[in-house]
mmCIF file of C-alpha atoms in Angstrom:
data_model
loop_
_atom_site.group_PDB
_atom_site.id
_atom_site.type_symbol
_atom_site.label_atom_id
_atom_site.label_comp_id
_atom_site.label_asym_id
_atom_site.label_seq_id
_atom_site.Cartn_x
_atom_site.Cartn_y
_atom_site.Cartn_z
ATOM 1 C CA UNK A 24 -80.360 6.358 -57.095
ATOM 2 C CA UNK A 25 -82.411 3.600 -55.574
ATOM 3 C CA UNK A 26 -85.308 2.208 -57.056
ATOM 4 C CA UNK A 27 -87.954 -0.688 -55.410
ATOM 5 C CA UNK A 28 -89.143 -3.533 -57.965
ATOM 6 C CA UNK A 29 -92.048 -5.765 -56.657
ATOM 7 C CA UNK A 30 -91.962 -9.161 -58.122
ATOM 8 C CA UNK A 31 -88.206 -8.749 -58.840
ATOM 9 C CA UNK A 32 -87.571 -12.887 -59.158
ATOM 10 C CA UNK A 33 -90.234 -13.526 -61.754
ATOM 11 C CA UNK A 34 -89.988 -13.502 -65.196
ATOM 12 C CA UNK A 35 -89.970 -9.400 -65.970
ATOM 13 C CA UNK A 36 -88.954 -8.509 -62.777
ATOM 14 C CA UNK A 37 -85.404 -10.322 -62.526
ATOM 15 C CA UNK A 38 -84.818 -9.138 -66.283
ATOM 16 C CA UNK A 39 -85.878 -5.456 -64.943
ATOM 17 C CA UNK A 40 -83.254 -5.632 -61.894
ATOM 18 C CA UNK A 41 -80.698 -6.626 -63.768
ATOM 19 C CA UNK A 42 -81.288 -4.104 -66.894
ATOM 20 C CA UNK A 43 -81.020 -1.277 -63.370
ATOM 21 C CA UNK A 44 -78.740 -2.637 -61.653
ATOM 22 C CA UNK A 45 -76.212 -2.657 -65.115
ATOM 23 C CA UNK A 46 -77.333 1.227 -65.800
ATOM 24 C CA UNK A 47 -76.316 2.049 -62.085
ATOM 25 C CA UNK A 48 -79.325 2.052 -60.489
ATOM 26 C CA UNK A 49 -79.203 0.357 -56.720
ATOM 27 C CA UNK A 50 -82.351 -2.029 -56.562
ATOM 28 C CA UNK A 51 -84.249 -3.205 -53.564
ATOM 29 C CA UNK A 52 -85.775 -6.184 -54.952
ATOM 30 C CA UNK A 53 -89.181 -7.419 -53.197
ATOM 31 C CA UNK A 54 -90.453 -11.120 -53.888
ATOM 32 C CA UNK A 55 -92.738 -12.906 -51.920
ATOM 33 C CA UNK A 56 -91.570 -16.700 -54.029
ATOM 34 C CA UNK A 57 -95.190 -17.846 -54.600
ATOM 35 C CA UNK A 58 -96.297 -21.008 -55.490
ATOM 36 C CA UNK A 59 -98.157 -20.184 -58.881
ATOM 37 C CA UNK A 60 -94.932 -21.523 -60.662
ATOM 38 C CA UNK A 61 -92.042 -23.693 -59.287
ATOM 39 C CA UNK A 62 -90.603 -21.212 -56.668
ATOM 40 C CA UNK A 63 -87.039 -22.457 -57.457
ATOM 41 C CA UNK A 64 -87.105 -20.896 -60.983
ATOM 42 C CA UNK A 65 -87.209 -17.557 -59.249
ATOM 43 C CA UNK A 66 -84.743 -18.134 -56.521
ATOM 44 C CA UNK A 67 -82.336 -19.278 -58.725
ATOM 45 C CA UNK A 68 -83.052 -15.535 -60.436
ATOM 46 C CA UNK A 69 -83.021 -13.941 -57.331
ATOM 47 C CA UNK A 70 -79.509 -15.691 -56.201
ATOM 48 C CA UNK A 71 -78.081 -14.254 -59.473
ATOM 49 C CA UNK A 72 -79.105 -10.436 -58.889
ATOM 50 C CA UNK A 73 -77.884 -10.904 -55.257
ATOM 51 C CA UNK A 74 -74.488 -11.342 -57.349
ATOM 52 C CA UNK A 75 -74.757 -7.299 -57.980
ATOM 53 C CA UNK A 76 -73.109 -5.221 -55.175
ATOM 54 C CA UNK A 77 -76.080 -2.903 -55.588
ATOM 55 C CA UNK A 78 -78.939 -5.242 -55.097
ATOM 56 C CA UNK A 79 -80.573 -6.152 -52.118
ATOM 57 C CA UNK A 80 -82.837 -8.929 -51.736
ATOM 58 C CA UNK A 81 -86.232 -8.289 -49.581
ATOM 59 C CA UNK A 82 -88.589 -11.872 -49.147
ATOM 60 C CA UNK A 83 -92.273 -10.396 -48.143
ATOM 61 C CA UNK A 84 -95.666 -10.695 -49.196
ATOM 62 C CA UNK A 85 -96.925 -7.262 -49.871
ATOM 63 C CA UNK A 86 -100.353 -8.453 -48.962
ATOM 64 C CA UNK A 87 -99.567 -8.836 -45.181
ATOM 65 C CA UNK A 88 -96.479 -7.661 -44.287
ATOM 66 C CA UNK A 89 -95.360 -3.985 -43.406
ATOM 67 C CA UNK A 90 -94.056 -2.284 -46.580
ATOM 68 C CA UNK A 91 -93.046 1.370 -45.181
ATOM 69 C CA UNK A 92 -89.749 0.656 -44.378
ATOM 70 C CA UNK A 93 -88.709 -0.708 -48.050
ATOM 71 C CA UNK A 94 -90.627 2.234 -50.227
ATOM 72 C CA UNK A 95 -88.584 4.736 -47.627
ATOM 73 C CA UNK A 96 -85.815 7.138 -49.505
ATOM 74 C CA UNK A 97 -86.711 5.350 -52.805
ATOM 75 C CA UNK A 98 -86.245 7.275 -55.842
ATOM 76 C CA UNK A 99 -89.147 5.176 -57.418
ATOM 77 C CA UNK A 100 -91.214 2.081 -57.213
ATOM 78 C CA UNK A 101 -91.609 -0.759 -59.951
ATOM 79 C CA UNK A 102 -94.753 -2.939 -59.020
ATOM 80 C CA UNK A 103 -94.675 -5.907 -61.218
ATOM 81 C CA UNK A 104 -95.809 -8.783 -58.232
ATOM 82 C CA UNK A 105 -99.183 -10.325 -58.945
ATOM 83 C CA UNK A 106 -100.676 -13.545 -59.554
ATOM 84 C CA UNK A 107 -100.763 -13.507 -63.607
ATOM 85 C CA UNK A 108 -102.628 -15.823 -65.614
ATOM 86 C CA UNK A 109 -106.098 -15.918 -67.343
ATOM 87 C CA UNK A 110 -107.222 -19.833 -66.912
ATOM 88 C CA UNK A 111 -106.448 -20.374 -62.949
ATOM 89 C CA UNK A 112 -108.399 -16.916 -62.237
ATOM 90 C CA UNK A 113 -111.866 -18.826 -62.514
ATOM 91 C CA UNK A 114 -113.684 -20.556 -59.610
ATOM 92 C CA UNK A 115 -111.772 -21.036 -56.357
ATOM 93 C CA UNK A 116 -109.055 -19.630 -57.941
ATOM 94 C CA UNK A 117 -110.431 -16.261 -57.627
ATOM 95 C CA UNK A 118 -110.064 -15.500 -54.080
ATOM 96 C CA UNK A 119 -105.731 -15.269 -54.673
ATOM 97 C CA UNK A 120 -105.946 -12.984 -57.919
ATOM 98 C CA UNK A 121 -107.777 -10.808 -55.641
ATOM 99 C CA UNK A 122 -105.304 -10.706 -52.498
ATOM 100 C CA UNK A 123 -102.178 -10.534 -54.847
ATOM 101 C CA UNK A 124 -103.648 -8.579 -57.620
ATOM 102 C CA UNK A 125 -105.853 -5.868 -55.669
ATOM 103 C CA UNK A 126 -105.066 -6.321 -51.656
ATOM 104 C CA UNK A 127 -101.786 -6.619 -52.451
ATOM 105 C CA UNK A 128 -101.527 -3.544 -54.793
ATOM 106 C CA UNK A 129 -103.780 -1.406 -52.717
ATOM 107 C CA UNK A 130 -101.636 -1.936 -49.522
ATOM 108 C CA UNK A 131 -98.662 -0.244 -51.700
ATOM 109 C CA UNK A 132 -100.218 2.721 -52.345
ATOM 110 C CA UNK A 133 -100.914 3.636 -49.269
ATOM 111 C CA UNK A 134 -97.286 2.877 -48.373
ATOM 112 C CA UNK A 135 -96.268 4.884 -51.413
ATOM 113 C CA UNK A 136 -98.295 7.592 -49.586
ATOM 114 C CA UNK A 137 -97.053 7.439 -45.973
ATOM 115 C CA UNK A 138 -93.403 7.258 -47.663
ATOM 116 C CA UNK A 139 -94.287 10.035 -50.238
ATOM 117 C CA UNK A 140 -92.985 7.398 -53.029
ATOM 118 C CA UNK A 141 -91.525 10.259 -55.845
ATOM 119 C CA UNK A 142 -93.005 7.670 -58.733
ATOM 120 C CA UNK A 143 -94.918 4.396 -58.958
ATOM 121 C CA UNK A 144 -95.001 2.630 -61.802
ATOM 122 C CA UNK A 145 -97.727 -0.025 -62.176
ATOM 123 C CA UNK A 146 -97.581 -3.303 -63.943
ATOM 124 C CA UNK A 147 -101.113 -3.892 -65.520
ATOM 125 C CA UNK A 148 -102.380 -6.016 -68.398
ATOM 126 C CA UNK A 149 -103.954 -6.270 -71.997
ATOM 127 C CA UNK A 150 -106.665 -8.418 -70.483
ATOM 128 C CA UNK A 151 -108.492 -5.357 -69.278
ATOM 129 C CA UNK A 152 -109.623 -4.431 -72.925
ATOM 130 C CA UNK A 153 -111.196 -7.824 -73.367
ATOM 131 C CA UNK A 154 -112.443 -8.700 -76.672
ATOM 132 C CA UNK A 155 -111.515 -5.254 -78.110
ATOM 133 C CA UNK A 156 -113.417 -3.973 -81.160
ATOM 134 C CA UNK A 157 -110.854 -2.085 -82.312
ATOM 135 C CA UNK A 158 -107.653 -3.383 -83.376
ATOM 136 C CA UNK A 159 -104.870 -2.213 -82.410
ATOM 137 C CA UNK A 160 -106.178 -1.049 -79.274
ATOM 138 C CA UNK A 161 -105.331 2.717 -78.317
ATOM 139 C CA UNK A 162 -105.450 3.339 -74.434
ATOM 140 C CA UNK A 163 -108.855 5.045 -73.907
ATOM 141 C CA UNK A 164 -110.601 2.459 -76.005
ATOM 142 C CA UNK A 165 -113.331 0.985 -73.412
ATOM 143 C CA UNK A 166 -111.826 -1.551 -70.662
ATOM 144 C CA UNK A 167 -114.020 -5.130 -70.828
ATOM 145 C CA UNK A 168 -112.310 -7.765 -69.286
ATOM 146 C CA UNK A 169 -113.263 -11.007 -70.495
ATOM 147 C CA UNK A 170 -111.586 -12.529 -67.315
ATOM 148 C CA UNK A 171 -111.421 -13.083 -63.500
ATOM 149 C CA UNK A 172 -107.788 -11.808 -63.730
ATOM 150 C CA UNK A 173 -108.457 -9.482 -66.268
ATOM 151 C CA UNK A 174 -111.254 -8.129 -63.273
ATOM 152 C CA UNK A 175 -108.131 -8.078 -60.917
ATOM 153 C CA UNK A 176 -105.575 -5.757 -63.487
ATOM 154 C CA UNK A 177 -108.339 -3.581 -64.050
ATOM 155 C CA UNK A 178 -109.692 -3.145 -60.325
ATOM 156 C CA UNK A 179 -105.823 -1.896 -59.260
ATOM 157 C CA UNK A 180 -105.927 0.238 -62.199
ATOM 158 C CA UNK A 181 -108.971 1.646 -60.440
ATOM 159 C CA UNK A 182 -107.307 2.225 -57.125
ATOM 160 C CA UNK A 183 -104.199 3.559 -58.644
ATOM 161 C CA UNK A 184 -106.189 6.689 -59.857
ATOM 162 C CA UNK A 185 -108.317 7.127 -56.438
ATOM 163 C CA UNK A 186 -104.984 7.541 -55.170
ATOM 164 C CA UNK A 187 -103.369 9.674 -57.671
ATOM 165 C CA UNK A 188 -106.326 11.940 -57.557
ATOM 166 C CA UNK A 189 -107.113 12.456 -53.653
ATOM 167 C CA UNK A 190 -103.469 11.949 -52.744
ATOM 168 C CA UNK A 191 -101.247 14.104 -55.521
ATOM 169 C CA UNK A 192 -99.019 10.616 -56.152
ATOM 170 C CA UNK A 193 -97.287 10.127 -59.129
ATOM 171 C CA UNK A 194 -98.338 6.746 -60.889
ATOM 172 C CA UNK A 195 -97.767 5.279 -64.799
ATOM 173 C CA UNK A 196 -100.026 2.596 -65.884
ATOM 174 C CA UNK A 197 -98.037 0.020 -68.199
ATOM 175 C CA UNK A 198 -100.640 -2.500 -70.124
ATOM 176 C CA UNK A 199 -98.241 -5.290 -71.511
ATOM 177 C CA UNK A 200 -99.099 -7.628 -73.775
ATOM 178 C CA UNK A 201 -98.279 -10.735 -74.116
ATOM 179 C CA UNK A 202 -94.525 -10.800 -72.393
ATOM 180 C CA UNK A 203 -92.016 -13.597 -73.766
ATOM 181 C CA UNK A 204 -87.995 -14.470 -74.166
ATOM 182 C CA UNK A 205 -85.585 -16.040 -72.135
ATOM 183 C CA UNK A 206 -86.896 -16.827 -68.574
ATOM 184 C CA UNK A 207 -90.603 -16.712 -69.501
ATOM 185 C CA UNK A 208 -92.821 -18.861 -67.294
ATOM 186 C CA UNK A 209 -92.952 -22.373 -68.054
ATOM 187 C CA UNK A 210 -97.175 -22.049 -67.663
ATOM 188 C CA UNK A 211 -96.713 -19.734 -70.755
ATOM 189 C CA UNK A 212 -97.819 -20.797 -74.661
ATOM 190 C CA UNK A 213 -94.433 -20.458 -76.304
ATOM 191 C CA UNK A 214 -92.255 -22.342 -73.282
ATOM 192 C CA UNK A 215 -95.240 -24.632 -73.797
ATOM 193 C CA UNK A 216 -94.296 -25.603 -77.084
ATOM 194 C CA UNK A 217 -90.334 -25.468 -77.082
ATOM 195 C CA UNK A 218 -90.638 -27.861 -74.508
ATOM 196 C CA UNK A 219 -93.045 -29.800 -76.002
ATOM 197 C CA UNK A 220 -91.032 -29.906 -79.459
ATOM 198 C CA UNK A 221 -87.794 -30.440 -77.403
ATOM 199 C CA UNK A 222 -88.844 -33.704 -76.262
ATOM 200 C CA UNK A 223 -90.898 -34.482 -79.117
ATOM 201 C CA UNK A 224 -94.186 -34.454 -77.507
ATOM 202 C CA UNK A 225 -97.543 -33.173 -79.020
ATOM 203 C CA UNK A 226 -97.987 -29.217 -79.126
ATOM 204 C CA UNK A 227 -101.104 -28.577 -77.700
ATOM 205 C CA UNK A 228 -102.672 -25.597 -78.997
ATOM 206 C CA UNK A 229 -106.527 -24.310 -77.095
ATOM 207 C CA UNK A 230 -108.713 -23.558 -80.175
ATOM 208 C CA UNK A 231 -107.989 -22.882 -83.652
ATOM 209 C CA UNK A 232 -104.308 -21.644 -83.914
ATOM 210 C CA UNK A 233 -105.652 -18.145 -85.566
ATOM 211 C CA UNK A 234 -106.283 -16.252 -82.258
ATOM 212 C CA UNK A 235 -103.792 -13.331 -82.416
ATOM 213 C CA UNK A 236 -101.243 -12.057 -79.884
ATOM 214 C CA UNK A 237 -99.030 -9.235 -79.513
ATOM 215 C CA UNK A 238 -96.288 -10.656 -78.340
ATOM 216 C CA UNK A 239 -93.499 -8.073 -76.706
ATOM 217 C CA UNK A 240 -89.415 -9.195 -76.192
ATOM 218 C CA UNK A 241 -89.372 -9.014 -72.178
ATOM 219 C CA UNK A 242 -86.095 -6.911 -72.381
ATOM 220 C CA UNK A 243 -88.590 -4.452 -74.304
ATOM 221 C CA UNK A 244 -91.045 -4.829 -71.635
ATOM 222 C CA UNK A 245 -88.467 -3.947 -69.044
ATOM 223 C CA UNK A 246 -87.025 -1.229 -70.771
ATOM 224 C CA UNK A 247 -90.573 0.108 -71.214
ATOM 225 C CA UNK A 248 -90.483 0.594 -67.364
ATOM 226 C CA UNK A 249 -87.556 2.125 -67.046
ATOM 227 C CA UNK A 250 -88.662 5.086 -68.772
ATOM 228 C CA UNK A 251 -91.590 5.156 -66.993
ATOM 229 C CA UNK A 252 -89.931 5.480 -64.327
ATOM 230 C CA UNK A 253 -88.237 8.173 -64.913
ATOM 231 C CA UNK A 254 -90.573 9.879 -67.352
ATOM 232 C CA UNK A 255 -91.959 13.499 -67.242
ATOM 233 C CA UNK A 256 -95.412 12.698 -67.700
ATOM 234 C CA UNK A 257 -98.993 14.734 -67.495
ATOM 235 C CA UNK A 258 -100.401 14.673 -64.252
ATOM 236 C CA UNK A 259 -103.309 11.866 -63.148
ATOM 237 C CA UNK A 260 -102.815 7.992 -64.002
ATOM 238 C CA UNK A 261 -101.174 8.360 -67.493
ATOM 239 C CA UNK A 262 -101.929 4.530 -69.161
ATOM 240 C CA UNK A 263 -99.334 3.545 -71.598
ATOM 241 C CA UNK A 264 -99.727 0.265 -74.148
ATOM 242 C CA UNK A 265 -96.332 -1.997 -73.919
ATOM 243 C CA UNK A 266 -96.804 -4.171 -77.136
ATOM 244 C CA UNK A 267 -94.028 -5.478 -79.790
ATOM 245 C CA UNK A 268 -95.998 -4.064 -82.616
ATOM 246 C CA UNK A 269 -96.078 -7.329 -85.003
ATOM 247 C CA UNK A 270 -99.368 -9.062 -84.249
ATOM 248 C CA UNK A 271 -99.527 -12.705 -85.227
ATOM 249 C CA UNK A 272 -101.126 -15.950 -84.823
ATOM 250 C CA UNK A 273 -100.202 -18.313 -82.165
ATOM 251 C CA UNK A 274 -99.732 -20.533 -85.257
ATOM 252 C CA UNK A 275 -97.871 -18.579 -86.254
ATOM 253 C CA UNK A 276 -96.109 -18.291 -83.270
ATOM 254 C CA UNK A 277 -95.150 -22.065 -83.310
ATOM 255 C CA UNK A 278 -93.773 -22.278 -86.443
ATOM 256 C CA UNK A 279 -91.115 -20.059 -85.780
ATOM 257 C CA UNK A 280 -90.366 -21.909 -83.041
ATOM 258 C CA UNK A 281 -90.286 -24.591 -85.188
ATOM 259 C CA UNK A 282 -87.685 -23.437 -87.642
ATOM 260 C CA UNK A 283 -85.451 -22.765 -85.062
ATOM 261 C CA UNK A 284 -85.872 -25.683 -83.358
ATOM 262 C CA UNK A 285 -85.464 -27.992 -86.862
ATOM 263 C CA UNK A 286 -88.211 -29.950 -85.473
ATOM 264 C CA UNK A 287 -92.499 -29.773 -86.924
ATOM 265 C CA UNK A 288 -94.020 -31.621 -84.155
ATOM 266 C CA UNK A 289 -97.595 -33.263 -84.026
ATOM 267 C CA UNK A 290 -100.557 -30.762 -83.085
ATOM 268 C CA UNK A 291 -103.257 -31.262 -81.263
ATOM 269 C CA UNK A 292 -106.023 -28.768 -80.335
ATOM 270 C CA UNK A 293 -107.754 -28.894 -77.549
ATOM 271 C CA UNK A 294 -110.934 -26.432 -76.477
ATOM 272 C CA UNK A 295 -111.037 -23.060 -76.371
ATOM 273 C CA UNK A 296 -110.107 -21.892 -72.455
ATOM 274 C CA UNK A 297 -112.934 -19.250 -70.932
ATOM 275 C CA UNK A 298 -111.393 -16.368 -70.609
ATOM 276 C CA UNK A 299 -109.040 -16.298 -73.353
ATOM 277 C CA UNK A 300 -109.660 -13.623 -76.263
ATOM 278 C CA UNK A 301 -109.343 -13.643 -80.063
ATOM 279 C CA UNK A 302 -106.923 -11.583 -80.079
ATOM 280 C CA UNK A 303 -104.375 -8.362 -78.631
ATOM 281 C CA UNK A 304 -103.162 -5.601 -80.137
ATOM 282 C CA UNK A 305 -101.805 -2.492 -78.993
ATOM 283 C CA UNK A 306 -101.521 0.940 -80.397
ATOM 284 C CA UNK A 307 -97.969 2.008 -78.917
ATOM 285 C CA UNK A 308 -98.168 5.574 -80.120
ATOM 286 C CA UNK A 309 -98.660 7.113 -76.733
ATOM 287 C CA UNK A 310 -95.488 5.158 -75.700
ATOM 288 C CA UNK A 311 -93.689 6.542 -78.491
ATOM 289 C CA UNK A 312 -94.366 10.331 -78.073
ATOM 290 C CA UNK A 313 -93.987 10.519 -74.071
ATOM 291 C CA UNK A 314 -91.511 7.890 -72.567
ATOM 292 C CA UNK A 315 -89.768 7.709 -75.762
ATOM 293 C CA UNK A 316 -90.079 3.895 -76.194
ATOM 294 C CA UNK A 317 -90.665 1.067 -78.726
ATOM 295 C CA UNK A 318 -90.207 -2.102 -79.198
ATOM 296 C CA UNK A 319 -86.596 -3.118 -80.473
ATOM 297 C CA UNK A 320 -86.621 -7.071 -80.512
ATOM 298 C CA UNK A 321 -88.451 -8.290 -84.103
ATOM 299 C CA UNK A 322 -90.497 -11.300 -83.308
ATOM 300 C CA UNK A 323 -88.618 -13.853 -84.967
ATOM 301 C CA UNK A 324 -85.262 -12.952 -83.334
ATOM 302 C CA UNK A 325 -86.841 -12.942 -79.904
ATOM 303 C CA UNK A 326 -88.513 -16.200 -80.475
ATOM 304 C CA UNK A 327 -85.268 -17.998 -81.400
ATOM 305 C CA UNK A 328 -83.461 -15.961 -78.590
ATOM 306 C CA UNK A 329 -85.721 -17.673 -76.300
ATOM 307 C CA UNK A 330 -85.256 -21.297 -78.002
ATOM 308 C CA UNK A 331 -81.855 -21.137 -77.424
ATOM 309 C CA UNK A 332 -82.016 -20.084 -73.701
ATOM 310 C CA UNK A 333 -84.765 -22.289 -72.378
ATOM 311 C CA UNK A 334 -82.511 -25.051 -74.169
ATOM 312 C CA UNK A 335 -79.340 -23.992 -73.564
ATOM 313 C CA UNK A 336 -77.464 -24.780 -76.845
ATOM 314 C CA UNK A 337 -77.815 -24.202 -80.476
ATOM 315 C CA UNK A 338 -80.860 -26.426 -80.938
ATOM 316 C CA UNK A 339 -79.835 -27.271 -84.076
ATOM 317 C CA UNK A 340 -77.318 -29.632 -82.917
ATOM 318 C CA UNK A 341 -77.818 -32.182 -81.024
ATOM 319 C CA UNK A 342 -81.867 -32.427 -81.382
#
């Protein structure tokens, strides 16, 4: 069995390719090493997948290059590439959340269709609910993005259903919330603020503290596509929630970090970012009864899991 991930060096992807290529699975792993984060944090991930006999590396920007040849004979497709991130999506910004969030995504479904791709599993976002009314937020509650990027997720959800409907492919929507663990990108709240408590730096916190995420363990996240991929689901653009089910303050969020890190560390707030909503969470119900998935990581164990990784010893000794 062979299966194609898309953004296979980033921070889901390289955990995805691994979690395959352990079960069995050979992986094609496509990156095009963008500049939205250091680049050498994902080739050092890509250089350890290419230590897997099954795994074979692929460096191309889905947005330009030919993609036929890749998606050909593959038992399924895994598209997490894109440009993530709320703030950067504003402004001149926009013009690259739209090549690597829509061009990019619309290019690979119609290779998926010239290559008659069996399934195609889609990496969306949380940030096409918006402000939600309705907490936690069930799949056909109305989409509002409160963001450029959000604009982005939501526009190659869009695309992904013109194509499952006039073409007959098979596609699964995953909306993840709020990814995080070992490996997350350093742009990201909680790397923020190990870092910053590592060094003993201010935490900076935008707004209050109280806004709300649901955060979701990225090995979680990863397994969540797996059975997607594989999946019997009902026919159309079936949407599934990917959320870790304990909702909690960012806050909140730091203090944990905190604990495990023995260290308080001086906050300061600074304003509220546009774009960025009071808070996520996801009814995972639908997850649940069809792909047979939940969340297995509790919050506080993935939070110190992620501590000691991104600091590489007990952080307890030696701080």
């Amino acid at each position: 069995m062979r299966y194609v991930v898309t953004g296979s060096a980033g921070f889901i992807g390289h955990h995805l390719c691994q979690a395959l290529l352990e079960s069995g699975v050979a992986v094609d792993g496509v990156d095009a090493f963008t500049d939205h984060y250091d680049p050498s944090l994902k080739r050092a991930n890509a250089a350890r997948l290419a230590r897997y006999d099954r795994y074979r590396g692929v460096e191309l920007d889905l947005a330009t290059a030919e993609i036929d040849d890749v998606l050909t004979g593959a038992d399924a497709v895994i598209h997490l590439a894109a440009q993530p991130g709320v703030r950067p999506s504003w402004a001149d910004g926009f013009p690259v959340y739209v090549e690597r969030n829509v061009t990019a995504s619309q290019r690979l479904l119609e290779a998926a269709r010239r290559t008659r791709v069996p399934r195609l599993v889609l990496a969306s976002s949380s940030s096409v609910y918006g402000n939600a009314t309705d907490e936690p937020t069930a799949e056909d509650a109305p989409a509002s993005p409160f963001s450029p990027y959000g604009v982005t997720k939501l526009a190659m959800e869009h695309l992904a259903s013109a194509y499952a409907e006039n073409w007959g492919l098979s596609i699964v929507v995953l909306r993840y919330f709020t990814v995080y663990g070992p490996g997350q990108r350093p742009d990201m709240a909680l790397h923020r603020f190990i870092a910053a408590l590592a060094a003993d730096e201010p935490v900076i916190i935008y707004g209050d503290g109280e806004q709300v995420r649901d955060l979701t363990y990225v090995a979680d996240a990863a397994a969540a596509a797996i059975a997607a991929a594989a999946a019997d689901v009902p026919p159309g653009t079936p949407v599934f929630n990917v959320a870790g089910g304990s909702p909690t303050t960012i806050s909140n969020v730091l203090r944990i970090a905190s604990e495990h890190i023995g260290r308080q560390g001086t906050v300061r707030h600074a304003p509220e970012q546009p774009g960025d909503v009071r808070a996520t969470s996801g009814n995972i119900d639908r997850a649940r009864r069809l792909l047979g998935w939940w969340p297995e990581v509790p919050l506080e164990e993935g939070i110190k899991r992620q501590v000691v990784h991104q600091l590489g010893e007990d952080p307890r000794s030696g701080l």
